[in-house]
């Protein structure tokens, strides 16, 4: 396992509010990969959204407004995407590029045994679909994929696009980048892929970091099996989130680990890393054991770029909360937000 040093650039974080659960108790769901689109809306995808006509699988939603008063509305029910928990497609990443929304999802072939835990339900067989923000037809249609994932297996089983701002306006180059763990919860390896921005849906155009030069620059390969981890933390990498904060010129990586394999009842650890490049090197900014509380067991932290304040360091984290029976009794299974500030050195 890599030895991760503490950041020389960011001293840590300071929480600046309490957790704010979404106030409409019947609007439930989790995971929530999200992007800031060209129409100034935040689009997100919820896994197993228990409201409206979408009982499982995934949907697409809008988060309209600010972090303290946002409104969640259903954008597309995605009713072809069926299956509860790991038994069907679940969202892993979203991005808006040149006015087109892209959604990455996993579990095209349902539950598949994962490499680090028999209890983890999923994290394999990913694909990408796309649409223009004001359209409702996603391409390709799920039946047209024929059960053939773009990224078979678990090595790139949950692509999370690296977002660079509204409509990806602060992109570093003409590539779109994505990171993926190797298991939905408690995986161990993070891989980095990229693709020309006009070829996102073409698997033959994707390439992955396969080695590093002496200078630290990555070497890329179009062979996924040749891809190497850019970060390894044994059993400490849940479905990741990575964004670029233009105000501080740093990449922020958020990930999490459950204390019990696929258990909503035993608590979670939160990890925040920073790096100067998408491929690292990664330094630890913040670690919180029993994040929020053991009872709450939060997961899938997100950093909505629309809600980053002008100072570039005041942010809001968005996350999911406790999918278990206790959580549902207490209405935890929904979106939550909390304000924090990055403490710069």
CSV table of C-alpha atoms in Angstrom, one decimal:
chain,number,residue,atom,x,y,z
A,1,UNK,CA,0.0,0.0,0.0
A,2,UNK,CA,1.2,3.5,-0.8
A,3,UNK,CA,2.5,5.6,2.0
A,4,UNK,CA,0.4,8.8,1.8
A,5,UNK,CA,2.0,11.9,3.2
A,6,UNK,CA,0.0,14.8,4.5
A,7,UNK,CA,-0.5,17.7,2.2
A,8,UNK,CA,2.0,20.5,2.1
A,9,UNK,CA,-0.6,22.7,0.4
A,10,UNK,CA,-3.8,22.3,2.3
A,11,UNK,CA,-3.7,22.0,6.1
A,12,UNK,CA,-7.1,20.4,6.5
A,13,UNK,CA,-10.7,21.4,6.5
A,14,UNK,CA,-13.0,23.2,8.9
A,15,UNK,CA,-16.7,22.3,9.1
A,16,UNK,CA,-18.7,25.5,9.0
A,17,UNK,CA,-22.3,24.1,9.4
A,18,UNK,CA,-24.1,21.1,10.7
A,19,UNK,CA,-25.4,18.5,8.4
A,20,UNK,CA,-28.5,19.7,6.5
A,21,UNK,CA,-30.7,16.8,5.3
A,22,UNK,CA,-33.0,17.4,2.3
A,23,UNK,CA,-36.2,18.6,3.9
A,24,UNK,CA,-38.7,16.6,1.7
A,25,UNK,CA,-38.7,13.3,3.5
A,26,UNK,CA,-40.3,11.3,0.6
A,27,UNK,CA,-37.5,12.2,-1.9
A,28,UNK,CA,-35.1,9.4,-1.3
A,29,UNK,CA,-32.1,7.9,-3.1
A,30,UNK,CA,-28.3,7.7,-3.0
A,31,UNK,CA,-25.0,7.9,-4.8
A,32,UNK,CA,-25.7,11.3,-6.7
A,33,UNK,CA,-22.9,11.7,-9.1
A,34,UNK,CA,-23.5,15.3,-10.4
A,35,UNK,CA,-22.3,17.9,-12.8
A,36,UNK,CA,-22.8,21.7,-13.4
A,37,UNK,CA,-24.3,22.0,-16.9
A,38,UNK,CA,-24.3,24.7,-19.5
A,39,UNK,CA,-27.8,25.8,-18.5
A,40,UNK,CA,-26.6,26.6,-15.0
A,41,UNK,CA,-28.4,23.6,-13.5
A,42,UNK,CA,-26.9,20.8,-11.4
A,43,UNK,CA,-27.8,17.4,-12.9
A,44,UNK,CA,-27.4,14.3,-10.8
A,45,UNK,CA,-28.3,10.6,-11.0
A,46,UNK,CA,-29.8,8.8,-8.0
A,47,UNK,CA,-29.5,5.1,-7.4
A,48,UNK,CA,-32.6,3.3,-6.2
A,49,UNK,CA,-34.6,6.5,-6.0
A,50,UNK,CA,-37.6,5.7,-3.9
A,51,UNK,CA,-40.0,8.4,-5.1
A,52,UNK,CA,-42.0,9.1,-8.2
A,53,UNK,CA,-42.4,6.2,-10.6
A,54,UNK,CA,-38.8,5.1,-10.3
A,55,UNK,CA,-38.6,2.5,-7.5
A,56,UNK,CA,-35.1,1.1,-8.3
A,57,UNK,CA,-32.3,1.2,-10.9
A,58,UNK,CA,-31.5,4.9,-11.4
A,59,UNK,CA,-32.9,8.2,-12.6
A,60,UNK,CA,-31.7,11.7,-13.5
A,61,UNK,CA,-32.6,14.6,-11.3
A,62,UNK,CA,-32.0,18.4,-11.1
A,63,UNK,CA,-30.7,20.2,-8.1
A,64,UNK,CA,-31.9,23.7,-8.6
A,65,UNK,CA,-30.9,26.6,-6.4
A,66,UNK,CA,-28.3,27.1,-3.7
A,67,UNK,CA,-27.0,24.6,-1.1
A,68,UNK,CA,-29.3,25.8,1.7
A,69,UNK,CA,-32.4,25.9,-0.4
A,70,UNK,CA,-32.0,23.6,-3.4
A,71,UNK,CA,-35.0,21.8,-4.9
A,72,UNK,CA,-34.7,18.3,-6.3
A,73,UNK,CA,-36.9,17.6,-9.3
A,74,UNK,CA,-37.1,14.5,-11.5
A,75,UNK,CA,-35.6,15.1,-15.0
A,76,UNK,CA,-35.9,11.6,-16.4
A,77,UNK,CA,-37.2,8.5,-14.8
A,78,UNK,CA,-34.9,6.2,-16.8
A,79,UNK,CA,-37.4,3.4,-16.5
A,80,UNK,CA,-35.4,1.0,-18.6
A,81,UNK,CA,-32.7,1.0,-15.9
A,82,UNK,CA,-34.1,-1.6,-13.5
A,83,UNK,CA,-32.7,-3.6,-10.6
A,84,UNK,CA,-32.5,-3.1,-6.8
A,85,UNK,CA,-29.1,-2.5,-5.2
A,86,UNK,CA,-26.4,-4.4,-7.1
A,87,UNK,CA,-28.9,-6.2,-9.2
A,88,UNK,CA,-29.2,-3.5,-11.8
A,89,UNK,CA,-27.6,-0.3,-13.2
A,90,UNK,CA,-26.3,2.2,-10.7
A,91,UNK,CA,-24.8,5.6,-11.4
A,92,UNK,CA,-21.1,6.3,-11.0
A,93,UNK,CA,-20.3,9.5,-12.9
A,94,UNK,CA,-21.8,12.6,-14.6
A,95,UNK,CA,-20.3,15.4,-16.7
A,96,UNK,CA,-21.5,18.1,-19.1
A,97,UNK,CA,-19.2,18.8,-22.0
A,98,UNK,CA,-20.1,21.3,-24.8
A,99,UNK,CA,-23.7,21.2,-23.7
A,100,UNK,CA,-24.0,17.4,-23.7
A,101,UNK,CA,-24.6,15.3,-20.6
A,102,UNK,CA,-22.8,12.1,-20.1
A,103,UNK,CA,-23.9,9.4,-17.5
A,104,UNK,CA,-21.6,6.6,-16.5
A,105,UNK,CA,-23.2,3.6,-14.8
A,106,UNK,CA,-22.1,0.2,-13.5
A,107,UNK,CA,-23.7,-3.2,-13.0
A,108,UNK,CA,-24.9,-3.7,-16.5
A,109,UNK,CA,-24.8,-7.5,-15.8
A,110,UNK,CA,-26.1,-7.3,-12.3
A,111,UNK,CA,-24.4,-8.7,-9.2
A,112,UNK,CA,-20.8,-9.9,-9.8
A,113,UNK,CA,-18.4,-11.1,-7.2
A,114,UNK,CA,-16.0,-8.3,-6.2
A,115,UNK,CA,-12.3,-8.8,-5.6
A,116,UNK,CA,-12.1,-7.6,-2.0
A,117,UNK,CA,-15.3,-8.7,-0.4
A,118,UNK,CA,-18.0,-11.3,-1.1
A,119,UNK,CA,-20.5,-9.0,0.7
A,120,UNK,CA,-20.1,-6.1,-1.7
A,121,UNK,CA,-22.9,-6.2,-4.2
A,122,UNK,CA,-21.4,-4.5,-7.2
A,123,UNK,CA,-18.9,-2.3,-8.9
A,124,UNK,CA,-18.4,-3.9,-12.3
A,125,UNK,CA,-19.3,-3.8,-16.0
A,126,UNK,CA,-19.7,-0.1,-16.7
A,127,UNK,CA,-21.0,1.9,-19.7
A,128,UNK,CA,-21.7,5.5,-20.7
A,129,UNK,CA,-24.7,7.1,-22.3
A,130,UNK,CA,-25.3,10.7,-23.3
A,131,UNK,CA,-27.9,13.3,-24.1
A,132,UNK,CA,-28.2,17.0,-24.7
A,133,UNK,CA,-29.4,18.7,-21.5
A,134,UNK,CA,-32.8,19.6,-22.8
A,135,UNK,CA,-33.5,16.2,-24.3
A,136,UNK,CA,-34.8,13.1,-22.7
A,137,UNK,CA,-33.5,10.5,-25.2
A,138,UNK,CA,-30.3,8.9,-24.0
A,139,UNK,CA,-27.9,7.4,-26.6
A,140,UNK,CA,-27.4,4.6,-27.0
A,141,UNK,CA,-30.7,3.3,-25.5
A,142,UNK,CA,-30.1,0.7,-22.9
A,143,UNK,CA,-31.5,-2.2,-25.0
A,144,UNK,CA,-29.2,-1.3,-27.8
A,145,UNK,CA,-26.2,-1.9,-25.6
A,146,UNK,CA,-27.1,-5.6,-25.7
A,147,UNK,CA,-25.7,-6.3,-22.2
A,148,UNK,CA,-22.2,-5.5,-23.5
A,149,UNK,CA,-20.4,-3.1,-21.1
A,150,UNK,CA,-17.9,-0.6,-22.4
A,151,UNK,CA,-15.6,-1.5,-19.5
A,152,UNK,CA,-16.1,-5.2,-18.6
A,153,UNK,CA,-15.1,-6.4,-15.1
A,154,UNK,CA,-14.0,-4.3,-12.1
A,155,UNK,CA,-10.8,-2.6,-13.2
A,156,UNK,CA,-12.7,0.4,-14.4
A,157,UNK,CA,-16.0,-0.7,-13.0
A,158,UNK,CA,-17.3,2.7,-11.8
A,159,UNK,CA,-16.1,5.6,-13.8
A,160,UNK,CA,-16.4,9.0,-12.1
A,161,UNK,CA,-15.8,11.9,-14.4
A,162,UNK,CA,-13.4,14.6,-13.2
A,163,UNK,CA,-15.5,17.8,-13.4
A,164,UNK,CA,-13.7,21.0,-14.2
A,165,UNK,CA,-16.5,23.6,-13.8
A,166,UNK,CA,-19.7,24.7,-15.5
A,167,UNK,CA,-19.9,22.8,-18.8
A,168,UNK,CA,-16.4,21.7,-18.1
A,169,UNK,CA,-15.1,25.2,-18.8
A,170,UNK,CA,-11.8,24.9,-16.9
A,171,UNK,CA,-10.7,21.7,-18.7
A,172,UNK,CA,-7.0,21.3,-18.7
A,173,UNK,CA,-6.9,20.1,-22.4
A,174,UNK,CA,-9.1,18.4,-25.0
A,175,UNK,CA,-9.5,15.2,-23.0
A,176,UNK,CA,-12.2,14.2,-20.6
A,177,UNK,CA,-10.8,12.3,-17.5
A,178,UNK,CA,-12.3,9.8,-15.2
A,179,UNK,CA,-11.2,7.8,-12.1
A,180,UNK,CA,-12.6,4.5,-11.0
A,181,UNK,CA,-12.2,2.3,-8.0
A,182,UNK,CA,-12.4,-1.5,-8.3
A,183,UNK,CA,-15.4,-2.0,-6.0
A,184,UNK,CA,-18.4,0.1,-5.1
A,185,UNK,CA,-17.5,0.0,-1.4
A,186,UNK,CA,-14.2,-0.7,0.3
A,187,UNK,CA,-12.1,-1.2,-2.9
A,188,UNK,CA,-8.4,-0.8,-3.0
A,189,UNK,CA,-7.2,0.7,-6.2
A,190,UNK,CA,-7.9,3.9,-8.1
A,191,UNK,CA,-7.3,4.0,-11.9
A,192,UNK,CA,-7.3,7.0,-14.2
A,193,UNK,CA,-8.6,7.0,-17.8
A,194,UNK,CA,-9.0,9.7,-20.4
A,195,UNK,CA,-10.6,10.1,-23.8
A,196,UNK,CA,-10.8,12.9,-26.4
A,197,UNK,CA,-13.8,15.0,-25.4
A,198,UNK,CA,-15.6,14.3,-28.7
A,199,UNK,CA,-15.2,10.5,-28.4
A,200,UNK,CA,-16.4,9.9,-24.9
A,201,UNK,CA,-18.8,7.1,-25.9
A,202,UNK,CA,-16.2,5.3,-28.1
A,203,UNK,CA,-14.4,2.7,-26.0
A,204,UNK,CA,-11.7,2.3,-28.5
A,205,UNK,CA,-10.6,5.9,-27.8
A,206,UNK,CA,-10.1,5.5,-24.1
A,207,UNK,CA,-6.7,5.1,-22.6
A,208,UNK,CA,-5.3,4.5,-19.1
A,209,UNK,CA,-2.2,5.4,-17.1
A,210,UNK,CA,0.0,2.3,-17.5
A,211,UNK,CA,3.3,3.6,-16.2
A,212,UNK,CA,5.2,6.7,-15.0
A,213,UNK,CA,8.3,8.3,-16.5
A,214,UNK,CA,11.2,9.3,-14.3
A,215,UNK,CA,9.8,12.9,-14.6
A,216,UNK,CA,6.6,11.8,-13.0
A,217,UNK,CA,4.6,12.2,-16.3
A,218,UNK,CA,2.2,9.3,-17.1
A,219,UNK,CA,2.5,6.8,-19.9
A,220,UNK,CA,-0.9,6.0,-21.5
A,221,UNK,CA,-2.2,2.7,-22.9
A,222,UNK,CA,-5.4,1.9,-24.7
A,223,UNK,CA,-5.3,-1.6,-23.1
A,224,UNK,CA,-7.3,-1.4,-19.9
A,225,UNK,CA,-5.6,-4.5,-18.6
A,226,UNK,CA,-2.3,-2.6,-18.7
A,227,UNK,CA,-3.7,0.2,-16.5
A,228,UNK,CA,-2.1,0.6,-13.2
A,229,UNK,CA,-3.4,2.2,-10.0
A,230,UNK,CA,-2.6,5.9,-9.5
A,231,UNK,CA,-3.6,5.4,-5.8
A,232,UNK,CA,-3.7,2.2,-3.7
A,233,UNK,CA,-5.3,2.1,-0.3
A,234,UNK,CA,-6.3,-1.3,0.8
A,235,UNK,CA,-10.0,-1.5,1.5
A,236,UNK,CA,-10.3,2.3,1.7
A,237,UNK,CA,-11.6,3.4,-1.7
A,238,UNK,CA,-15.3,3.6,-2.1
A,239,UNK,CA,-17.0,5.0,-5.2
A,240,UNK,CA,-14.8,8.1,-5.8
A,241,UNK,CA,-15.4,11.8,-6.5
A,242,UNK,CA,-12.8,14.0,-8.1
A,243,UNK,CA,-13.0,17.7,-9.1
A,244,UNK,CA,-10.7,20.5,-10.2
A,245,UNK,CA,-10.8,23.6,-8.0
A,246,UNK,CA,-9.6,26.3,-10.4
A,247,UNK,CA,-9.4,28.9,-7.6
A,248,UNK,CA,-6.6,27.0,-5.9
A,249,UNK,CA,-5.3,25.0,-8.9
A,250,UNK,CA,-5.7,21.7,-7.2
A,251,UNK,CA,-7.5,18.4,-7.8
A,252,UNK,CA,-9.6,17.3,-4.8
A,253,UNK,CA,-10.4,13.5,-4.4
A,254,UNK,CA,-13.1,12.4,-2.0
A,255,UNK,CA,-13.6,8.8,-1.1
A,256,UNK,CA,-14.9,6.7,1.8
A,257,UNK,CA,-14.8,3.3,3.5
A,258,UNK,CA,-17.5,1.4,5.4
A,259,UNK,CA,-16.5,-0.1,8.7
A,260,UNK,CA,-18.5,-3.2,7.8
A,261,UNK,CA,-18.6,-4.6,4.3
A,262,UNK,CA,-21.7,-3.3,2.6
A,263,UNK,CA,-23.2,-2.5,6.0
A,264,UNK,CA,-25.2,0.7,6.7
A,265,UNK,CA,-25.0,0.2,10.4
A,266,UNK,CA,-21.3,0.3,11.4
A,267,UNK,CA,-20.1,3.7,10.4
A,268,UNK,CA,-17.9,5.2,7.7
A,269,UNK,CA,-14.5,6.9,7.3
A,270,UNK,CA,-14.1,9.9,5.1
A,271,UNK,CA,-10.9,10.6,3.1
A,272,UNK,CA,-10.0,13.9,1.3
A,273,UNK,CA,-6.9,14.0,-0.8
A,274,UNK,CA,-5.4,16.7,-3.1
A,275,UNK,CA,-3.0,16.5,-6.0
A,276,UNK,CA,-1.5,18.9,-8.6
A,277,UNK,CA,-2.4,16.6,-11.5
A,278,UNK,CA,-5.2,14.1,-12.2
A,279,UNK,CA,-2.7,11.2,-11.8
A,280,UNK,CA,-1.2,12.5,-8.5
A,281,UNK,CA,0.8,12.5,-6.5
A,282,UNK,CA,-1.9,12.4,-3.9
A,283,UNK,CA,-1.6,13.9,-0.4
A,284,UNK,CA,-3.9,13.5,2.5
A,285,UNK,CA,-5.9,16.6,3.4
A,286,UNK,CA,-8.4,15.2,5.9
A,287,UNK,CA,-9.5,12.0,7.5
A,288,UNK,CA,-12.5,11.5,9.7
A,289,UNK,CA,-13.3,8.2,11.5
A,290,UNK,CA,-17.0,7.6,12.0
A,291,UNK,CA,-17.8,10.4,9.7
A,292,UNK,CA,-21.0,12.2,10.8
A,293,UNK,CA,-21.7,9.4,13.4
A,294,UNK,CA,-21.7,5.7,13.3
A,295,UNK,CA,-25.5,5.6,13.3
A,296,UNK,CA,-25.7,7.8,10.2
A,297,UNK,CA,-23.1,5.9,8.2
A,298,UNK,CA,-22.8,8.4,5.3
A,299,UNK,CA,-21.3,7.5,1.9
A,300,UNK,CA,-20.6,8.7,-1.6
A,301,UNK,CA,-19.3,12.3,-0.8
A,302,UNK,CA,-19.7,14.8,-3.7
A,303,UNK,CA,-18.3,18.3,-4.2
A,304,UNK,CA,-20.8,20.4,-6.3
A,305,UNK,CA,-18.7,22.9,-8.2
A,306,UNK,CA,-21.6,25.3,-8.6
A,307,UNK,CA,-21.7,25.7,-4.8
A,308,UNK,CA,-18.0,26.5,-4.4
A,309,UNK,CA,-17.9,30.1,-3.2
A,310,UNK,CA,-15.8,32.9,-4.9
A,311,UNK,CA,-12.9,32.5,-2.5
A,312,UNK,CA,-12.3,29.1,-4.0
A,313,UNK,CA,-12.0,27.4,-0.6
A,314,UNK,CA,-15.5,27.6,0.9
A,315,UNK,CA,-17.4,24.6,-0.4
A,316,UNK,CA,-20.3,22.3,0.3
A,317,UNK,CA,-20.1,18.6,0.5
A,318,UNK,CA,-23.1,16.6,-0.6
A,319,UNK,CA,-23.5,13.0,0.4
A,320,UNK,CA,-25.9,10.1,0.9
A,321,UNK,CA,-27.1,8.8,4.3
A,322,UNK,CA,-27.8,5.3,5.7
A,323,UNK,CA,-29.7,3.0,3.5
A,324,UNK,CA,-30.5,0.4,6.2
A,325,UNK,CA,-33.7,-0.2,8.0
A,326,UNK,CA,-32.8,2.1,10.9
A,327,UNK,CA,-31.9,4.8,8.4
A,328,UNK,CA,-35.2,4.5,6.5
A,329,UNK,CA,-37.2,4.7,9.8
A,330,UNK,CA,-35.3,7.9,10.5
A,331,UNK,CA,-35.6,9.2,6.9
A,332,UNK,CA,-31.8,9.2,6.5
A,333,UNK,CA,-31.9,7.7,3.0
A,334,UNK,CA,-31.7,11.0,1.0
A,335,UNK,CA,-29.4,13.8,0.0
A,336,UNK,CA,-27.5,15.8,2.7
A,337,UNK,CA,-25.2,18.8,2.5
A,338,UNK,CA,-22.7,20.4,4.9
A,339,UNK,CA,-20.5,23.5,4.5
A,340,UNK,CA,-16.7,23.3,5.0
A,341,UNK,CA,-13.7,25.4,4.3
A,342,UNK,CA,-10.3,24.2,3.0
A,343,UNK,CA,-7.5,25.5,5.3
A,344,UNK,CA,-4.7,26.6,3.0
A,345,UNK,CA,-1.1,26.6,4.2
